[in-house]
Amino acid sequence: MAARIAVVGGGVGGLSSAILLARRGFEVEVFERDAPPPADLADVQSWPRPGAPQSHHPHVYLGLFRRLLRENLPDVLRDMHDHGVDELPFSGIRGPVEPGDEDLVMMAARRNTLEWALHRAVAGESRIRLHSGVSAQLAEPVDGVLTGVRTAAGVVDFDVVIDATGARSKVGQQYLETVSEAECGKVYNSRFYALRDGVQRPPLQHGSVTVVDGLGYGAALFAHDCGVFSIDIGRLPEDEALKKLRDPDAFDRVVALFDKFAPWFAAGNATPISDVVPMPGLRNVLRTLKPDAPRGYFPLGDRVCLTDPTFGRGLALALAHAVRLAETFSTADGDLTRLNARTTREQVEFVRPWFDDVVVQDVARTSLWRAAVKGESWQDLLADAPPNPFLMIDAEEHDPELGLAARRYVSMLTRTVDTTEVYERIQAIMELSEAGEQAASTAPTYTDVLAALDA
Ligand SMILES: Cc1cc2nc3c(=O)[nH]c(=O)nc-3n(C[C@H](O)[C@H](O)[C@H](O)COP(=O)(O)OP(=O)(O)OC[C@H]3O[C@@H](n4cnc5c(N)ncnc54)[C@H](O)[C@@H]3O)c2cc1C
């Protein structure tokens, strides 16, 4: 008889795992503390999601996520397309892309829209029982083996428990230890807007995103489905002055500084549809199982690896974990409970390069911002900074190959562009165009932002 599997947490990693496992013949029960989405996509913006507060923030869908969805959950991808989710090219190449680069696109969707589509796929699976509005904890292990989950209604026995409870959860924390941790150095402030009916989406700079690479702050505009778009402005955690971004009028005054965003607001074409929502406390965290963790406990997604959302990697890593776990379970012989130590180690190894790379980028960006806010020289810091992929893309007219490498790397379709040759080529471009200074100098200054906040 196939193992009975509990999934605690019905977010992106949990729902994907449940669908993939059910389709491989497993009986799965999902416990999700929040209510299910509304049936009609038109109502999804107001779906309350206290268990996944990042739903109030922009999500970008990188090439790796799209590839994993296309290969493993094609019906979910199709359903999103059928409901107005466009794929915006990120190849930078006119004409056909090379084999393997077909995923150089970004899906323009709200996060709620993705979860809405996942819920529809779950509803079609007879092997999944979804318990919505039910918070679950882990049951007590017996003889070193987890025996199931505990809800307000009592203990339910399962052979295996998947912990997909996300970033802020305390579920299973007694069995997890931190491998590495570092600040993201950024507080998100996000606001959603809707384009007036019939208004065409203005062009974007990078796939579904247009970036303002400021110094001391950063901003980005994200296209989503159904005429919705969102803007995020990031600040340093300790920056008390930029806390005023929480005020919607002040936020919109800063937004008005960004020429790149102006086409979205021309002729009164856009209306805000949310408050400004801050997201403090962001950290890069990598966790693994403690040696004495009970068998049968399988953490995945954000329970294992949290990376700065600026890089948009979390969804791809959570889906990759779900795919890997489903493959492991379906090809294993006998007792699944014994697989958790090795499987979690492999999940950690898989995400580790993506995690380490974000930390390096965050350290560099945070020190640039800190210098800019203090009015200190930041130019000297550029020499030691890792390659900035967006500058490489901006400079691709000088070196198209480097631009393509950067696009693949931003999309997570290749692991790294961090080679000596790449460094040398970046240096050549920097000398040609002084790209770093140019990019920063086209963005409004930190002082401009302060003035707009106080106007
Ligand atoms: C501000 C912000 C912006 C982001 N932007 C991007 C982006 O642009 N691109 C990207 O790829 N990633 C982004 N991410 C990361 C992405 O949201 C996460 O990596 C992804 O959701 C992880 O999936 P998960 O399944 O592990 O957790 P989640 O999707 O968070 O799901 C966890 C689920 O568990 C439920 N839960 C928790 N505790 C319990 C319990 N005890 N019982 C039952 N249910 C429980 C919660 O309600 C929730 O539904 C962003 C994150 C943040 C914070």
Short mmCIF file of C-alpha atoms and ligand atoms in Angstrom, two decimals:
data_model
loop_
_atom_site.label_atom_id
_atom_site.label_comp_id
_atom_site.label_asym_id
_atom_site.label_seq_id
_atom_site.Cartn_x
_atom_site.Cartn_y
_atom_site.Cartn_z
CA MET A 1 0.00 0.00 0.00
CA ALA A 2 1.28 3.50 -0.91
CA ALA A 3 2.46 5.59 2.04
CA ARG A 4 -0.07 8.05 3.50
CA ILE A 5 1.42 11.49 3.31
CA ALA A 6 0.55 14.65 5.25
CA VAL A 7 1.53 18.02 3.84
CA VAL A 8 1.44 20.78 6.44
CA GLY A 9 1.17 24.14 4.67
CA GLY A 10 -0.75 24.56 1.45
CA GLY A 11 1.28 27.35 -0.16
CA VAL A 12 3.32 26.99 -3.32
CA GLY A 13 5.64 24.18 -2.17
CA GLY A 14 2.93 22.29 -0.28
CA LEU A 15 0.28 22.32 -3.01
CA SER A 16 2.82 21.47 -5.72
CA SER A 17 4.13 18.54 -3.66
CA ALA A 18 0.61 17.28 -3.05
CA ILE A 19 -0.33 17.36 -6.74
CA LEU A 20 2.92 15.74 -7.88
CA LEU A 21 2.67 12.98 -5.26
CA ALA A 22 -1.03 12.31 -5.91
CA ARG A 23 -0.25 11.94 -9.60
CA ARG A 24 2.33 9.30 -8.67
CA GLY A 25 -0.27 7.28 -6.77
CA PHE A 26 0.14 8.53 -3.18
CA GLU A 27 -2.79 9.44 -0.91
CA VAL A 28 -2.11 12.98 0.37
CA GLU A 29 -3.80 15.18 2.95
CA VAL A 30 -2.96 18.88 2.99
CA PHE A 31 -3.46 21.00 6.11
CA GLU A 32 -3.59 24.73 5.40
CA ARG A 33 -4.36 27.28 8.09
CA ASP A 34 -5.82 29.88 5.69
CA ALA A 35 -9.14 29.83 3.85
CA PRO A 36 -9.15 28.65 0.21
CA PRO A 37 -9.10 31.17 -2.65
CA PRO A 38 -12.30 32.58 -4.11
CA ALA A 39 -13.68 30.59 -7.06
CA ASP A 40 -13.56 33.62 -9.34
CA LEU A 41 -10.13 35.01 -10.30
CA ALA A 42 -11.70 38.48 -10.37
CA ASP A 43 -11.89 38.31 -6.54
CA VAL A 44 -8.40 36.98 -5.89
CA GLN A 45 -6.84 40.34 -5.03
CA SER A 46 -8.85 40.47 -1.80
CA TRP A 47 -8.18 36.83 -0.79
CA PRO A 48 -7.02 37.03 2.83
CA ARG A 49 -3.68 35.23 3.18
CA PRO A 50 -2.37 35.91 6.70
CA GLY A 51 -0.32 32.67 6.53
CA ALA A 52 1.59 33.95 3.47
CA PRO A 53 1.99 37.70 4.03
CA GLN A 54 4.28 37.90 1.00
CA SER A 55 1.06 37.69 -1.08
CA HIS A 56 0.82 41.45 -0.54
CA HIS A 57 4.12 41.87 -2.37
CA PRO A 58 5.15 41.56 -6.01
CA HIS A 59 6.29 38.18 -7.27
CA VAL A 60 8.42 37.68 -10.34
CA TYR A 61 8.47 34.24 -12.00
CA LEU A 62 11.88 33.37 -13.30
CA GLY A 63 12.79 31.02 -16.15
CA LEU A 64 13.61 28.09 -13.87
CA PHE A 65 10.18 28.30 -12.23
CA ARG A 66 8.53 28.43 -15.64
CA ARG A 67 10.60 25.45 -16.83
CA LEU A 68 9.71 23.39 -13.75
CA LEU A 69 6.03 24.27 -14.13
CA ARG A 70 6.08 23.51 -17.89
CA GLU A 71 7.75 20.14 -17.36
CA ASN A 72 5.95 18.99 -14.21
CA LEU A 73 2.63 20.84 -13.90
CA PRO A 74 1.80 21.82 -17.48
CA ASP A 75 -1.93 21.97 -16.73
CA VAL A 76 -1.29 24.68 -14.09
CA LEU A 77 0.76 26.69 -16.58
CA ARG A 78 -1.98 26.29 -19.20
CA ASP A 79 -4.66 27.35 -16.74
CA MET A 80 -2.69 30.48 -15.91
CA HIS A 81 -2.30 31.29 -19.62
CA ASP A 82 -6.03 30.69 -20.15
CA HIS A 83 -6.79 33.19 -17.38
CA GLY A 84 -4.78 36.10 -18.64
CA VAL A 85 -1.23 35.38 -17.45
CA ASP A 86 1.14 36.55 -20.19
CA GLU A 87 4.73 35.44 -20.64
CA LEU A 88 6.99 38.37 -21.35
CA PRO A 89 10.22 37.65 -23.26
CA PHE A 90 13.49 38.02 -21.41
CA SER A 91 15.77 36.66 -24.12
CA GLY A 92 17.04 40.01 -25.40
CA ILE A 93 17.30 38.30 -28.78
CA ARG A 94 15.18 39.14 -31.75
CA GLY A 95 14.18 35.96 -33.59
CA PRO A 96 14.27 32.31 -32.43
CA VAL A 97 16.07 31.56 -29.19
CA GLU A 98 18.63 28.77 -28.83
CA PRO A 99 17.46 25.35 -27.58
CA GLY A 100 17.32 25.53 -23.79
CA ASP A 101 16.57 29.23 -23.82
CA GLU A 102 12.84 28.83 -24.45
CA ASP A 103 12.30 29.50 -20.74
CA LEU A 104 13.92 32.95 -20.97
CA VAL A 105 10.51 34.47 -20.21
CA MET A 106 8.88 35.88 -17.12
CA MET A 107 5.28 35.08 -16.28
CA ALA A 108 3.30 38.17 -15.38
CA ALA A 109 1.11 36.96 -12.51
CA ARG A 110 0.14 37.93 -9.03
CA ARG A 111 1.18 35.37 -6.45
CA ASN A 112 -2.47 34.88 -5.53
CA THR A 113 -3.14 33.93 -9.16
CA LEU A 114 -0.54 31.17 -9.06
CA GLU A 115 -2.00 29.78 -5.84
CA TRP A 116 -5.52 30.07 -7.30
CA ALA A 117 -4.41 27.91 -10.26
CA LEU A 118 -2.68 25.40 -7.94
CA HIS A 119 -5.91 25.10 -5.91
CA ARG A 120 -7.84 24.36 -9.10
CA ALA A 121 -5.39 21.56 -9.93
CA VAL A 122 -5.73 20.19 -6.37
CA ALA A 123 -9.52 20.15 -6.73
CA GLY A 124 -9.15 17.82 -9.73
CA GLU A 125 -7.12 15.21 -7.81
CA SER A 126 -9.15 12.45 -6.12
CA ARG A 127 -6.11 11.37 -4.06
CA ILE A 128 -5.79 14.75 -2.30
CA ARG A 129 -7.85 15.80 0.72
CA LEU A 130 -7.40 19.49 1.44
CA HIS A 131 -8.23 20.69 4.95
CA SER A 132 -8.52 24.46 4.57
CA GLY A 133 -8.66 26.69 7.64
CA VAL A 134 -6.92 23.96 9.68
CA SER A 135 -3.68 24.68 11.48
CA ALA A 136 -1.55 21.60 12.11
CA GLN A 137 1.45 20.78 14.31
CA LEU A 138 3.69 17.74 14.31
CA ALA A 139 2.61 14.79 16.46
CA GLU A 140 5.02 13.36 19.03
CA PRO A 141 7.56 10.97 17.51
CA VAL A 142 7.52 7.38 18.71
CA ASP A 143 10.85 5.50 18.76
CA GLY A 144 12.44 8.19 16.61
CA VAL A 145 9.71 8.19 13.96
CA LEU A 146 7.17 10.95 13.39
CA THR A 147 3.71 9.44 13.54
CA GLY A 148 1.53 12.14 12.01
CA VAL A 149 0.07 15.56 12.73
CA ARG A 150 -1.93 17.18 15.47
CA THR A 151 -4.85 19.54 14.82
CA ALA A 152 -7.53 20.99 17.10
CA ALA A 153 -9.56 17.86 16.30
CA GLY A 154 -6.83 15.48 17.54
CA VAL A 155 -3.92 13.46 16.20
CA VAL A 156 -4.09 11.97 12.71
CA ASP A 157 -1.62 9.21 11.81
CA PHE A 158 0.52 9.43 8.69
CA ASP A 159 3.58 7.58 7.42
CA VAL A 160 5.36 10.73 6.28
CA VAL A 161 4.96 14.46 7.08
CA ILE A 162 6.08 17.14 4.65
CA ASP A 163 6.65 20.50 6.33
CA ALA A 164 5.85 23.20 3.78
CA THR A 165 4.82 25.82 6.34
CA GLY A 166 7.03 28.58 4.97
CA ALA A 167 9.26 31.32 6.28
CA ARG A 168 7.64 32.37 9.54
CA SER A 169 6.48 29.03 10.82
CA LYS A 170 7.63 27.39 14.05
CA VAL A 171 6.47 23.94 12.94
CA GLY A 172 9.34 21.48 13.21
CA GLN A 173 11.79 24.11 14.42
CA GLN A 174 13.00 21.75 17.15
CA TYR A 175 14.27 19.45 14.37
CA LEU A 176 15.96 22.13 12.26
CA GLU A 177 19.31 23.86 12.65
CA THR A 178 20.64 26.91 10.87
CA VAL A 179 23.50 26.27 8.47
CA SER A 180 23.94 29.89 7.45
CA GLU A 181 22.16 33.17 8.03
CA ALA A 182 22.66 36.76 6.86
CA GLU A 183 20.60 39.93 6.67
CA CYS A 184 18.98 40.85 3.36
CA GLY A 185 19.62 44.50 4.26
CA LYS A 186 16.32 45.60 2.83
CA VAL A 187 12.75 46.37 3.90
CA TYR A 188 10.18 45.97 1.12
CA ASN A 189 7.34 48.50 0.71
CA SER A 190 4.82 47.41 -1.90
CA ARG A 191 1.69 48.81 -3.45
CA PHE A 192 -0.61 47.31 -6.11
CA TYR A 193 -2.33 49.29 -8.88
CA ALA A 194 -4.77 48.46 -11.69
CA LEU A 195 -4.67 49.82 -15.21
CA ARG A 196 -7.94 51.22 -16.48
CA ASP A 197 -9.93 48.75 -18.61
CA GLY A 198 -8.69 48.68 -22.18
CA VAL A 199 -5.35 50.39 -21.41
CA GLN A 200 -2.40 48.54 -23.00
CA ARG A 201 0.40 47.42 -20.69
CA PRO A 202 3.38 49.74 -21.29
CA PRO A 203 6.68 48.07 -22.26
CA LEU A 204 8.94 46.74 -19.51
CA GLN A 205 12.70 46.77 -19.20
CA HIS A 206 13.47 43.18 -18.17
CA GLY A 207 10.70 40.66 -18.90
CA SER A 208 7.93 41.52 -16.42
CA VAL A 209 10.02 44.01 -14.45
CA THR A 210 11.36 47.55 -14.75
CA VAL A 211 14.11 48.38 -12.27
CA VAL A 212 15.31 51.65 -10.75
CA ASP A 213 18.78 50.85 -9.43
CA GLY A 214 19.05 53.65 -6.87
CA LEU A 215 21.71 54.18 -4.25
CA GLY A 216 20.39 54.06 -0.70
CA TYR A 217 17.11 52.71 -2.02
CA GLY A 218 15.89 50.62 -4.94
CA ALA A 219 12.59 50.34 -6.77
CA ALA A 220 10.96 48.00 -9.25
CA LEU A 221 7.68 47.83 -11.12
CA PHE A 222 6.18 44.37 -11.78
CA ALA A 223 3.52 43.52 -14.37
CA HIS A 224 0.91 40.98 -13.28
CA ASP A 225 -2.27 39.49 -14.71
CA CYS A 226 -5.65 41.16 -15.28
CA GLY A 227 -4.22 44.66 -15.73
CA VAL A 228 -2.72 44.65 -12.23
CA PHE A 229 0.82 45.85 -11.57
CA SER A 230 2.78 46.58 -8.43
CA ILE A 231 5.67 48.69 -7.26
CA ASP A 232 8.15 47.88 -4.56
CA ILE A 233 10.52 50.41 -3.02
CA GLY A 234 13.22 48.96 -0.81
CA ARG A 235 15.09 50.76 1.97
CA LEU A 236 17.77 49.87 4.48
CA PRO A 237 16.31 48.36 7.68
CA GLU A 238 17.84 51.07 9.87
CA ASP A 239 16.71 53.94 7.61
CA GLU A 240 14.16 55.78 9.77
CA ALA A 241 13.69 58.57 7.21
CA LEU A 242 12.49 56.20 4.47
CA LYS A 243 9.97 54.64 6.86
CA LYS A 244 7.67 57.36 5.55
CA LEU A 245 7.26 55.20 2.45
CA ARG A 246 4.47 53.52 4.41
CA ASP A 247 2.34 56.63 3.86
CA PRO A 248 0.52 56.00 0.53
CA ASP A 249 0.69 59.65 -0.57
CA ALA A 250 4.39 59.88 0.23
CA PHE A 251 4.97 56.55 -1.56
CA ASP A 252 3.22 57.80 -4.69
CA ARG A 253 5.23 61.04 -4.61
CA VAL A 254 8.40 58.96 -4.72
CA VAL A 255 6.96 56.76 -7.49
CA ALA A 256 6.34 59.94 -9.51
CA LEU A 257 10.11 60.60 -9.45
CA PHE A 258 10.80 57.52 -11.59
CA ASP A 259 10.58 58.42 -15.28
CA LYS A 260 10.67 54.73 -16.17
CA PHE A 261 7.34 54.19 -14.38
CA ALA A 262 5.63 57.30 -15.82
CA PRO A 263 3.93 55.56 -18.82
CA TRP A 264 1.95 53.42 -16.38
CA PHE A 265 0.41 56.47 -14.75
CA ALA A 266 -0.06 58.68 -17.84
CA ALA A 267 -3.53 60.16 -18.38
CA GLY A 268 -4.81 58.82 -15.07
CA ASN A 269 -4.50 55.27 -16.43
CA ALA A 270 -3.70 53.59 -13.11
CA THR A 271 -5.51 53.46 -9.76
CA PRO A 272 -4.07 52.14 -6.50
CA ILE A 273 -5.87 49.00 -5.31
CA SER A 274 -3.95 48.44 -2.07
CA ASP A 275 -2.28 50.28 0.77
CA VAL A 276 1.49 50.38 1.00
CA VAL A 277 2.48 47.17 2.78
CA PRO A 278 5.92 47.01 4.45
CA MET A 279 7.81 43.73 4.86
CA PRO A 280 10.58 44.10 7.46
CA GLY A 281 12.72 41.37 9.02
CA LEU A 282 13.86 39.77 5.77
CA ARG A 283 16.81 37.41 6.19
CA ASN A 284 18.69 34.88 4.11
CA VAL A 285 18.46 31.62 6.06
CA LEU A 286 19.61 28.11 5.17
CA ARG A 287 18.46 25.28 7.43
CA THR A 288 18.99 21.55 7.60
CA LEU A 289 17.84 18.68 9.79
CA LYS A 290 19.39 18.19 13.20
CA PRO A 291 21.09 14.80 13.48
CA ASP A 292 18.46 13.63 15.99
CA ALA A 293 15.43 14.74 13.93
CA PRO A 294 12.82 12.00 13.77
CA ARG A 295 12.49 9.89 10.65
CA GLY A 296 9.54 10.73 8.43
CA TYR A 297 9.90 14.54 8.74
CA PHE A 298 10.62 16.25 5.39
CA PRO A 299 10.98 20.07 5.35
CA LEU A 300 11.01 21.89 2.02
CA GLY A 301 10.77 25.29 0.34
CA ASP A 302 11.15 28.25 2.68
CA ARG A 303 11.52 25.92 5.69
CA VAL A 304 14.92 24.98 4.24
CA CYS A 305 16.02 28.05 2.34
CA LEU A 306 15.03 31.72 2.48
CA THR A 307 16.65 34.12 0.06
CA ASP A 308 16.28 37.85 -0.42
CA PRO A 309 13.06 38.29 -2.44
CA THR A 310 14.78 40.88 -4.64
CA PHE A 311 16.29 37.96 -6.58
CA GLY A 312 12.90 36.23 -7.05
CA ARG A 313 14.27 32.76 -6.39
CA GLY A 314 11.97 31.41 -3.65
CA LEU A 315 9.20 30.07 -5.89
CA ALA A 316 11.61 28.20 -8.16
CA LEU A 317 13.46 26.70 -5.20
CA ALA A 318 10.21 25.61 -3.50
CA LEU A 319 8.89 24.03 -6.72
CA ALA A 320 12.25 22.36 -7.38
CA HIS A 321 12.11 20.86 -3.87
CA ALA A 322 8.59 19.58 -4.50
CA VAL A 323 9.60 17.98 -7.80
CA ARG A 324 12.70 16.37 -6.28
CA LEU A 325 10.74 15.01 -3.31
CA ALA A 326 8.02 13.52 -5.52
CA GLU A 327 10.68 11.84 -7.67
CA THR A 328 12.48 10.50 -4.59
CA PHE A 329 9.29 9.05 -3.10
CA SER A 330 8.06 7.49 -6.31
CA THR A 331 11.34 5.74 -7.07
CA ALA A 332 12.07 4.57 -3.50
CA ASP A 333 11.63 1.00 -2.33
CA GLY A 334 9.93 0.34 1.00
CA ASP A 335 10.14 2.60 4.05
CA LEU A 336 10.08 6.28 3.06
CA THR A 337 10.62 7.56 6.59
CA ARG A 338 14.31 6.62 6.48
CA LEU A 339 14.93 8.85 3.50
CA ASN A 340 14.54 12.18 5.26
CA ALA A 341 18.14 12.77 6.36
CA ARG A 342 19.63 12.09 2.95
CA THR A 343 16.82 13.85 1.05
CA THR A 344 17.05 17.01 3.14
CA ARG A 345 20.83 17.04 2.77
CA GLU A 346 20.37 16.87 -0.99
CA GLN A 347 17.73 19.63 -0.93
CA VAL A 348 20.16 21.84 1.00
CA GLU A 349 23.00 21.05 -1.43
CA PHE A 350 20.74 21.90 -4.35
CA VAL A 351 19.84 25.37 -3.04
CA ARG A 352 23.22 26.20 -1.51
CA PRO A 353 24.83 27.89 -4.56
CA TRP A 354 21.73 30.03 -5.08
CA PHE A 355 21.73 30.95 -1.40
CA ASP A 356 25.47 31.77 -1.18
CA ASP A 357 25.26 33.90 -4.27
CA VAL A 358 22.39 36.00 -2.91
CA VAL A 359 24.31 36.60 0.32
CA VAL A 360 27.34 37.87 -1.62
CA GLN A 361 25.14 40.17 -3.71
CA ASP A 362 23.32 41.44 -0.60
CA VAL A 363 26.54 42.25 1.25
CA ALA A 364 27.78 44.27 -1.73
CA ARG A 365 24.51 46.11 -2.34
CA THR A 366 23.96 46.86 1.34
CA SER A 367 27.42 48.40 1.72
CA LEU A 368 26.84 50.58 -1.37
CA TRP A 369 23.50 51.76 0.02
CA ARG A 370 24.94 52.40 3.48
CA ALA A 371 27.73 54.50 2.01
CA ALA A 372 25.26 56.46 -0.15
CA VAL A 373 22.90 57.16 2.76
CA LYS A 374 25.81 58.41 4.89
CA GLY A 375 27.01 60.57 2.01
CA GLU A 376 30.27 58.59 1.81
CA SER A 377 32.05 57.61 -1.37
CA TRP A 378 30.52 54.42 -2.78
CA GLN A 379 32.48 54.37 -6.05
CA ASP A 380 35.49 52.66 -4.43
CA LEU A 381 33.25 49.79 -3.31
CA LEU A 382 32.35 48.88 -6.91
CA ALA A 383 35.75 47.32 -7.56
CA ASP A 384 35.14 44.56 -4.99
CA ALA A 385 31.46 44.07 -5.84
CA PRO A 386 30.36 40.82 -7.55
CA PRO A 387 29.17 41.11 -11.17
CA ASN A 388 25.84 42.93 -11.23
CA PRO A 389 23.81 40.93 -13.80
CA PHE A 390 21.49 43.83 -14.58
CA LEU A 391 24.44 46.02 -15.50
CA MET A 392 25.71 43.20 -17.70
CA ILE A 393 22.35 43.10 -19.45
CA ASP A 394 22.30 46.88 -19.81
CA ALA A 395 25.74 46.71 -21.39
CA GLU A 396 24.95 43.87 -23.82
CA GLU A 397 25.23 46.15 -26.83
CA HIS A 398 28.99 46.04 -26.15
CA ASP A 399 29.09 42.30 -25.42
CA PRO A 400 25.94 40.36 -26.45
CA GLU A 401 27.31 37.02 -25.19
CA LEU A 402 27.81 38.43 -21.73
CA GLY A 403 24.29 39.86 -21.80
CA LEU A 404 22.85 36.45 -22.68
CA ALA A 405 24.89 34.77 -19.93
CA ALA A 406 23.52 37.31 -17.46
CA ARG A 407 19.95 36.72 -18.62
CA ARG A 408 20.33 32.94 -18.17
CA TYR A 409 21.81 33.49 -14.73
CA VAL A 410 19.11 35.95 -13.58
CA SER A 411 16.55 33.39 -14.81
CA MET A 412 18.29 30.62 -12.78
CA LEU A 413 18.77 28.62 -15.98
CA THR A 414 22.51 28.53 -15.34
CA ARG A 415 24.16 28.41 -11.96
CA THR A 416 26.71 31.16 -12.23
CA VAL A 417 28.48 33.74 -14.35
CA ASP A 418 31.22 34.01 -11.81
CA THR A 419 34.35 33.15 -13.81
CA THR A 420 37.61 34.99 -14.32
CA GLU A 421 36.81 35.46 -17.98
CA VAL A 422 33.48 37.05 -17.11
CA TYR A 423 35.14 39.38 -14.63
CA GLU A 424 37.60 40.47 -17.27
CA ARG A 425 34.86 41.11 -19.79
CA ILE A 426 32.84 43.07 -17.25
CA GLN A 427 35.88 45.19 -16.47
CA ALA A 428 36.24 45.88 -20.19
CA ILE A 429 32.63 47.00 -20.39
CA MET A 430 32.93 49.12 -17.26
CA GLU A 431 35.93 50.87 -18.75
CA LEU A 432 34.06 51.39 -22.02
CA SER A 433 30.89 52.76 -20.60
CA GLU A 434 31.51 53.31 -16.90
CA ALA A 435 28.34 51.26 -16.67
CA GLY A 436 28.11 51.18 -12.89
CA GLU A 437 28.27 54.90 -12.42
CA GLN A 438 26.01 55.53 -15.37
CA ALA A 439 23.27 53.23 -14.06
CA ALA A 440 23.34 54.84 -10.65
CA SER A 441 23.43 58.35 -12.04
CA THR A 442 20.25 57.90 -14.10
CA ALA A 443 18.22 57.07 -10.98
CA PRO A 444 16.94 59.84 -8.69
CA THR A 445 19.34 60.39 -5.80
CA TYR A 446 18.67 59.44 -2.21
CA THR A 447 18.28 63.15 -1.46
CA ASP A 448 15.63 63.42 -4.21
CA VAL A 449 13.72 60.59 -2.57
CA LEU A 450 13.91 62.23 0.87
CA ALA A 451 12.65 65.51 -0.59
CA ALA A 452 9.69 63.80 -2.29
CA LEU A 453 8.76 62.04 0.95
CA ASP A 454 8.72 65.35 2.83
CA ALA A 455 7.03 67.44 0.11
C1 LIG B 1 8.26 40.24 0.19
C2 LIG B 1 8.48 38.95 -0.57
C3 LIG B 1 8.50 38.94 -1.96
C4 LIG B 1 8.78 37.77 -2.65
N1 LIG B 1 8.90 37.81 -4.00
C5 LIG B 1 9.24 36.69 -4.68
C6 LIG B 1 9.40 36.71 -6.08
O1 LIG B 1 9.27 37.76 -6.72
N2 LIG B 1 9.70 35.54 -6.72
C7 LIG B 1 9.90 34.39 -6.03
O2 LIG B 1 10.21 33.38 -6.66
N3 LIG B 1 9.77 34.33 -4.70
C8 LIG B 1 9.44 35.45 -4.01
N4 LIG B 1 9.29 35.39 -2.66
C9 LIG B 1 9.51 34.11 -1.97
C10 LIG B 1 8.30 33.16 -2.11
O3 LIG B 1 7.13 33.82 -1.71
C11 LIG B 1 8.54 31.95 -1.22
O4 LIG B 1 9.85 31.49 -1.43
C12 LIG B 1 7.57 30.80 -1.52
O5 LIG B 1 6.26 31.16 -1.25
C13 LIG B 1 7.93 29.59 -0.66
O6 LIG B 1 6.95 28.61 -0.75
P1 LIG B 1 6.62 27.68 0.51
O7 LIG B 1 5.60 26.72 0.02
O8 LIG B 1 7.86 27.19 1.13
O9 LIG B 1 5.96 28.67 1.58
P2 LIG B 1 4.63 29.51 1.45
O10 LIG B 1 4.25 29.67 0.03
O11 LIG B 1 4.83 30.72 2.27
O12 LIG B 1 3.52 28.59 2.11
C14 LIG B 1 3.49 28.29 3.48
C15 LIG B 1 2.05 27.91 3.82
O13 LIG B 1 1.99 27.25 5.07
C16 LIG B 1 0.82 27.67 5.76
N5 LIG B 1 1.03 27.36 7.18
C17 LIG B 1 1.98 27.88 8.00
N6 LIG B 1 1.92 27.30 9.22
C18 LIG B 1 0.91 26.37 9.15
C19 LIG B 1 0.37 25.43 10.08
N7 LIG B 1 0.87 25.29 11.33
N8 LIG B 1 -0.66 24.65 9.68
C20 LIG B 1 -1.18 24.76 8.42
N9 LIG B 1 -0.70 25.64 7.51
C21 LIG B 1 0.34 26.42 7.86
C22 LIG B 1 0.72 29.14 5.40
O14 LIG B 1 -0.59 29.65 5.60
C23 LIG B 1 1.12 29.11 3.92
O15 LIG B 1 0.00 28.90 3.10
C24 LIG B 1 9.01 36.55 -1.94
C25 LIG B 1 8.96 36.56 -0.54
C26 LIG B 1 8.72 37.73 0.13
C27 LIG B 1 8.72 37.71 1.64
#
